Coordinates of C-alpha atoms in Angstrom, one line a residue:
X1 CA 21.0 5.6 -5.8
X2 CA 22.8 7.1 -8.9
X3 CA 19.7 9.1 -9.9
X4 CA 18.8 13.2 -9.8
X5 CA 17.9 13.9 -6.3
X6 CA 18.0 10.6 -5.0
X7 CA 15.0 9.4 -7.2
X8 CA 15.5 5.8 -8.3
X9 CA 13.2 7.2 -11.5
X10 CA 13.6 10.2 -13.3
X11 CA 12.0 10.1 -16.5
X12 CA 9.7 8.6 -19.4
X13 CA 12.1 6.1 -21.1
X14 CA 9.1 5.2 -24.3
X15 CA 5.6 4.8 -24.8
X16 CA 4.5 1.4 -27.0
X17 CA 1.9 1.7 -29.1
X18 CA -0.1 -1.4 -30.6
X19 CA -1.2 -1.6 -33.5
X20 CA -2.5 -4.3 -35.9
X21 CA -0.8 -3.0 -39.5
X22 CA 2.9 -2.0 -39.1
X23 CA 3.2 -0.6 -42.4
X24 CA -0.2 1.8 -41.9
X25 CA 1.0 3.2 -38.6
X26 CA 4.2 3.9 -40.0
X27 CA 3.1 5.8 -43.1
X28 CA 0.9 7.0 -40.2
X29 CA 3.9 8.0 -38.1
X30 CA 5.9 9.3 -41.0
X31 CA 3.0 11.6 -42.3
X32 CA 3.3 13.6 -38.9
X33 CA 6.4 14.8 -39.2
X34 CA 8.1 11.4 -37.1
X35 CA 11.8 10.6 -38.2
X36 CA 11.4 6.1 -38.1
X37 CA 13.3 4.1 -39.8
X38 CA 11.9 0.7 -41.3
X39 CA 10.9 -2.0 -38.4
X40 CA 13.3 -4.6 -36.8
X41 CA 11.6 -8.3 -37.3
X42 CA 13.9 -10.9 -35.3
X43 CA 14.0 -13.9 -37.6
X44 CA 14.7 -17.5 -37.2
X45 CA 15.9 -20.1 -39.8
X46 CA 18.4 -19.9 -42.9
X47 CA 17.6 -17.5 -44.7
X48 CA 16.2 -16.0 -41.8
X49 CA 12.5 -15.0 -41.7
X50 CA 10.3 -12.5 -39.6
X51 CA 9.3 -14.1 -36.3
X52 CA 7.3 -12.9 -33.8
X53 CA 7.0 -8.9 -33.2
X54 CA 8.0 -6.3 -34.9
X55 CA 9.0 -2.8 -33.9
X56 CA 10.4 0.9 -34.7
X57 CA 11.5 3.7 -32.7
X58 CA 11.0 7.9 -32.7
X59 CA 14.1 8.7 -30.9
X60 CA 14.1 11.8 -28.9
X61 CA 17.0 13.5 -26.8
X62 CA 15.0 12.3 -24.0
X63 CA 12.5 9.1 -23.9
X64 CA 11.5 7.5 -27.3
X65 CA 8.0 6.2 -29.1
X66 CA 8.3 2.3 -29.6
X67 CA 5.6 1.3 -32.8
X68 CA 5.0 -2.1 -32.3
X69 CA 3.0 -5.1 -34.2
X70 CA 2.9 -9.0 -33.9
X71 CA 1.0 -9.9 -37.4
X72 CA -0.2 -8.6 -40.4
X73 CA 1.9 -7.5 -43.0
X74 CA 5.8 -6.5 -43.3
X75 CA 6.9 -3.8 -44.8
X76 CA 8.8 -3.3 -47.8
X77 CA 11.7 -1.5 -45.7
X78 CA 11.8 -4.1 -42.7
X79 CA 15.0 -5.1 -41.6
X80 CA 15.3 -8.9 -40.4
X81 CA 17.5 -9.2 -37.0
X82 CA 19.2 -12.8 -36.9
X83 CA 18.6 -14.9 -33.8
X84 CA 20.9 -17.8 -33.2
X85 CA 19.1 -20.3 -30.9
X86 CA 20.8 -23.3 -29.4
X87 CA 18.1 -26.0 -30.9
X88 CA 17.9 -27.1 -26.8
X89 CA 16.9 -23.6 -26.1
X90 CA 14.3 -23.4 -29.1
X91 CA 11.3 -24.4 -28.1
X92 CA 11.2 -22.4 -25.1
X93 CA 12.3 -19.5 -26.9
X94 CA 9.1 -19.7 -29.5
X95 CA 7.2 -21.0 -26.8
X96 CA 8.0 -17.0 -24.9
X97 CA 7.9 -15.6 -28.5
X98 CA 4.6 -16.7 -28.9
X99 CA 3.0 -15.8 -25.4
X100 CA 4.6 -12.4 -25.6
X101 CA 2.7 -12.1 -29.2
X102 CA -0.4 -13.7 -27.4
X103 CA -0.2 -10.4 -24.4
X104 CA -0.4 -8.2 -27.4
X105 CA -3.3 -9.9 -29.2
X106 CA -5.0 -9.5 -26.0
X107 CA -4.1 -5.3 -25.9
X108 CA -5.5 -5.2 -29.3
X109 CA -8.7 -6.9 -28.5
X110 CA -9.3 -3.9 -26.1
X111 CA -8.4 -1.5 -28.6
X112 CA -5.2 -0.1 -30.8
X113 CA -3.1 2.3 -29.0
X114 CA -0.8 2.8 -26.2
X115 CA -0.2 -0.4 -23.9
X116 CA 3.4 0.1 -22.8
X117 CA 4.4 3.0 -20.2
X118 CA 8.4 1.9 -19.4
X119 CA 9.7 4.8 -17.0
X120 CA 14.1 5.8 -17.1
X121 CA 15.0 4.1 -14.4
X122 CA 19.1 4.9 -13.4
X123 CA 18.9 3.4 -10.3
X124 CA 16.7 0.3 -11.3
X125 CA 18.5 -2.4 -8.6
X126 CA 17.2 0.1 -6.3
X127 CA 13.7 0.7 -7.7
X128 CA 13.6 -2.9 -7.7
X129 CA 14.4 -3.3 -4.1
X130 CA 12.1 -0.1 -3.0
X131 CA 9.2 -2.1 -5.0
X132 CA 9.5 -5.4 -3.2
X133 CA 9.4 -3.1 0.6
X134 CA 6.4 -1.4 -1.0
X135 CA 4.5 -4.2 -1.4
X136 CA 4.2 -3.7 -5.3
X137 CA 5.1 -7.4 -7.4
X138 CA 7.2 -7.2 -10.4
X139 CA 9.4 -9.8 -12.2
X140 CA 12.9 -8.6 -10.8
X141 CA 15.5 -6.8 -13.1
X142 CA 16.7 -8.7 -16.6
X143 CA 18.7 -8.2 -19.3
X144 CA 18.4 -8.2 -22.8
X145 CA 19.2 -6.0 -26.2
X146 CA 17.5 -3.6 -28.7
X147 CA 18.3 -2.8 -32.3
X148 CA 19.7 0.7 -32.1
X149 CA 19.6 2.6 -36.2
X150 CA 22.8 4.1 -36.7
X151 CA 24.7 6.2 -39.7
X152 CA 26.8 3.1 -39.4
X153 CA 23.9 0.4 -39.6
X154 CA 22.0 -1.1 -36.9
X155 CA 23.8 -2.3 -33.5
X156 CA 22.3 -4.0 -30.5
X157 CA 22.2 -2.2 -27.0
X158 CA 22.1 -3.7 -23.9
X159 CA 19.1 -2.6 -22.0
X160 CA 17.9 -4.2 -18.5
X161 CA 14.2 -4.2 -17.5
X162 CA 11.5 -4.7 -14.9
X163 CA 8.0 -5.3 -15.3
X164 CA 5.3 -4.4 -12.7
X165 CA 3.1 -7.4 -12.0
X166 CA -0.9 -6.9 -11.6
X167 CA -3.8 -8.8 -13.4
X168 CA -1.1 -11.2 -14.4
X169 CA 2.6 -11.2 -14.7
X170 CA 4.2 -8.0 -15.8
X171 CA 0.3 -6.6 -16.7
X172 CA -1.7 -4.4 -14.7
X173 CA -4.8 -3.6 -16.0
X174 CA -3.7 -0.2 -18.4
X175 CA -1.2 -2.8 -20.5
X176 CA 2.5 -3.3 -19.7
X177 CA 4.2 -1.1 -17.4
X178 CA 7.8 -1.2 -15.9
X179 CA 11.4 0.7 -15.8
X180 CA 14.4 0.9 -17.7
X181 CA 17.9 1.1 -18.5
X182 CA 20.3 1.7 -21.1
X183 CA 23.2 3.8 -22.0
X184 CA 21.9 7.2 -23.3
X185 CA 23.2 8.0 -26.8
X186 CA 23.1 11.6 -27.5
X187 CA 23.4 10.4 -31.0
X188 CA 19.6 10.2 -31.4
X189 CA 16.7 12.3 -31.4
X190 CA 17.1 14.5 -34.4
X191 CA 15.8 15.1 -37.5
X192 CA 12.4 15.2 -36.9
X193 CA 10.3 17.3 -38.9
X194 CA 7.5 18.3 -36.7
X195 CA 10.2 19.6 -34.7
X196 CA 9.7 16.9 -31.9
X197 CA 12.6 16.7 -28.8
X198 CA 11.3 14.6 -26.1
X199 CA 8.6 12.6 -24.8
X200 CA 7.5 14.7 -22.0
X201 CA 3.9 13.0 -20.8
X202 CA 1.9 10.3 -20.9
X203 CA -1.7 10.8 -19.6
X204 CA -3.9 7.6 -18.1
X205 CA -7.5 7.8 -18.0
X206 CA -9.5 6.0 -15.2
X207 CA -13.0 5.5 -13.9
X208 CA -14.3 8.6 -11.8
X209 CA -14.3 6.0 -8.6
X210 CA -11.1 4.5 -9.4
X211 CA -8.9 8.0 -9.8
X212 CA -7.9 7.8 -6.0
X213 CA -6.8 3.8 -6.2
X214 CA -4.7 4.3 -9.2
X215 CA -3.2 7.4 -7.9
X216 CA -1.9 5.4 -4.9
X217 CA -0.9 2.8 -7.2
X218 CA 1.8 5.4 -9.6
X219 CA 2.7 7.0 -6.1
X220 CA 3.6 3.7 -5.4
X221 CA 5.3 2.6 -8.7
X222 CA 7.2 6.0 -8.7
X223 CA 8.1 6.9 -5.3
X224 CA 6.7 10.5 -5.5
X225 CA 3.5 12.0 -4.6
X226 CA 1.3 13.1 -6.9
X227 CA 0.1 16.6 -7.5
X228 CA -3.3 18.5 -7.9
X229 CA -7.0 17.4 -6.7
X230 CA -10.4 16.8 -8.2
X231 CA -10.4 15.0 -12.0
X232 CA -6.5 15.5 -12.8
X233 CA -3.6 14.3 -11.3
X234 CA 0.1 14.7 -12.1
X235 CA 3.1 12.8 -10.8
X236 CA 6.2 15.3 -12.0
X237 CA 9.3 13.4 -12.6
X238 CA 12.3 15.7 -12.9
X239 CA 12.4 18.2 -15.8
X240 CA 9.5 18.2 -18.2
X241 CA 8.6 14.8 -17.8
X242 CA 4.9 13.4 -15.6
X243 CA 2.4 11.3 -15.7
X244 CA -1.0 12.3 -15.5
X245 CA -4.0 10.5 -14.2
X246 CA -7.2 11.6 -15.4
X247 CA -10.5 10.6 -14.1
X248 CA -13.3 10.0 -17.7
X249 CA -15.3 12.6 -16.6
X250 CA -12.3 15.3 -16.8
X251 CA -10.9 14.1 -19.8
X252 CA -13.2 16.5 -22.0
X253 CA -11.9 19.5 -20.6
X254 CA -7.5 18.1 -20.5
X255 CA -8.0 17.0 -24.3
X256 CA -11.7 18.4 -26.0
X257 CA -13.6 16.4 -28.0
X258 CA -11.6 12.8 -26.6
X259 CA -13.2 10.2 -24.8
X260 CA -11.5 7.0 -23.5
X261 CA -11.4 3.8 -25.5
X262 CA -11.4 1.7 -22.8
X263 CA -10.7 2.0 -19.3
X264 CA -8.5 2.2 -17.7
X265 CA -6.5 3.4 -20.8
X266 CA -4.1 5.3 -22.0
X267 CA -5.7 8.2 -24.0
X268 CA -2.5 10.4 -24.8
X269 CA 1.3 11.2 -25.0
X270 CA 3.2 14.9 -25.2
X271 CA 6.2 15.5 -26.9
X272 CA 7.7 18.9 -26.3
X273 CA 8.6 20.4 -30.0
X274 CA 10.6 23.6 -31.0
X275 CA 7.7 25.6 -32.3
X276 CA 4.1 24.8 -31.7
X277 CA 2.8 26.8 -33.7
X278 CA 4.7 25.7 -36.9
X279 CA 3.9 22.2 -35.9
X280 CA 0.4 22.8 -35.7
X281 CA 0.7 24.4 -39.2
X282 CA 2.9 21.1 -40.4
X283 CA 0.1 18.8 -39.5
X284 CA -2.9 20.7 -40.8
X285 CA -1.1 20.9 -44.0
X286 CA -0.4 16.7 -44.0
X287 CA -4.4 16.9 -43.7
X288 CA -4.9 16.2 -39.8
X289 CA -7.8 17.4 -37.9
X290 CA -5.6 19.6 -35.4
X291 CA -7.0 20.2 -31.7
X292 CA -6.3 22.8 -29.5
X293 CA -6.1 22.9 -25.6
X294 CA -7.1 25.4 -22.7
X295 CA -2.6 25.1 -22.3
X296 CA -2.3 26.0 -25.8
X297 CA -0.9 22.4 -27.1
X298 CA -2.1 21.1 -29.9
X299 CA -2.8 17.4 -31.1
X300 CA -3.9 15.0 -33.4
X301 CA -7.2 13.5 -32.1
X302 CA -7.0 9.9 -31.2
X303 CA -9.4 8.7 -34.1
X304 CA -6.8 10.3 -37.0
X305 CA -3.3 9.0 -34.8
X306 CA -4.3 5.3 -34.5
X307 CA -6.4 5.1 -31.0
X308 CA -4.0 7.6 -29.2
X309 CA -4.2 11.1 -29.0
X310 CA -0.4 12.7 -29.6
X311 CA 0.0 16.1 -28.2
X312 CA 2.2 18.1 -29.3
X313 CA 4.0 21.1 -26.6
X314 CA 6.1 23.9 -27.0
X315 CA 9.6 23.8 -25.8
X316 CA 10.5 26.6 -22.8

């Protein structure tokens, strides 16, 4: 299959977090020690003009955090990616524009925060084709490109996609959750000042009586079992990188003092970081309220990070 240990999936490829005022989140972002550069807006027209959604990128050496926003206001430092539509294509084009900004609305209705759980998928054709034997509906494999920051300027990769059908097309009922692929670039991921290296974790919070049916479902998704019993689960995929599934009634004791926006939700993400102590320290000095769990990570509490808590772990 072209993947470690003949897994079709082998890592977190980015978390997407929603959120209704670009420039706060990113001041936001910035503030905790997050290298971003200014958002990508596509535009449309001559001069061109922001269109749609916007979005910016933490790059680690592994996965990435995508900030994400359709509305409110632009930044000063927003970069404007050209489109060239054929005008026969057009009206389809802001017609999908539109529906995709319409999906989010709907996300932020439930609450701001994480939405988008995309998993590194090298062997996506086969994912894909595992999927459709296990029964699980997605949208098949596309194509399409992402603005990529480099010393150079910004260049568009080539990335190719599937989402995971549910409650509707490419939605199940946690937000937006699928594989992908792209080229790695070894070129990103540094410069961080909280010392971040890679998105290790993203943790999913359920109803009590629903823990077992979703754990089927990410067995499902991933093709690997899951790990542990009672309140928390864990699906390991390769390296640092898993998923945990957390019923509400366990999520006290995982992250004190959270609860669950909504559920099902997703209440957190880890990054691993080179010291986590002088992270913790780097945080409480930019003014954060800085938790502290039974494993000894620390993290910003979901109420100070924009409706996600963001746990920070130390590096092995």
């Amino acid at each position: 299959m072209g993947a470690t240990m003949d897994h079709d999936i082998t890592g977190l490829h980015h978390v997407g977090h929603l959120v209704h005022d670009m420039g706060e989140a990113l001041e936001l972002y910035r503030r905790m020690g997050f290298g971003m550069p200014g958002p990508a807006y596509p535009g449309l027209g001559e001069p061109p003009e922001p269109f749609g959604v916007g979005n910016t990128h933490a790059y680690f050496s592994q996965g990435f955090i995508e900030l994400v926003a359709a509305g409110g206001r632009v930044p000063a430092d927003a970069r404007v990616i050209p489109l060239r539509v054929p005008a026969e294509r057009l009206p389809a084009f802001t017609q999908a524009v539109r529906r995709t900004a319409a999906n989010l609305d709907d996300c932020l209705r439930r609450f701001e925060g994480v939405h988008i759980l995309m998993f590194d998928a090298p062997g996506i054709e086969a994912a894909a084709g595992r999927l459709t034997a296990q029964g699980v509906g997605h949208g098949g494999v596309h194509a399409t490109q992402r603005p990529i920051e480099t010393a150079d300027g910004v260049r568009m990769e080539p990335v190719r996609y599937l989402e995971i059908d549910g409650v509707a097309p490419g939605r199940v009922p946690e937000g937006r959750i699928g594989l992908a692929l792209n080229a790695p670039d070894s070129s990103q991921g540094e410069g961080h000042p909280n010392g971040a290296l890679e998105l290790a974790e993203c943790v999913l919070c359920v109803a009590d009586e629903e823990l077992d049916e979703v754990v089927r479902r990410y067995e499902a998704y991933l093709g690997r079992a899951a790990d542990g019993s009672g309140a928390v689960r864990r699906v390991g995929l390769g390296g640092r990188a898993q998923v945990t599934l957390v019923a509400a009634t366990g999520l006290d004791a995982l992250l004190p003092g959270e609860r669950a926006a909504a559920l099902p939700g997703f209440a957190a993400y880890t990054v691993v970081v080179r010291d986590v102590t002088v992270t913790g320290r780097f945080l409480r000095e930019r003014g954060f309220s800085v938790g502290r769990t039974a494993a000894g990570d620390v993290f910003v509490p979901a109420k100070e990070a924009a409706g996600v808590a963001i746990v920070f772990r130390q590096a092995d």
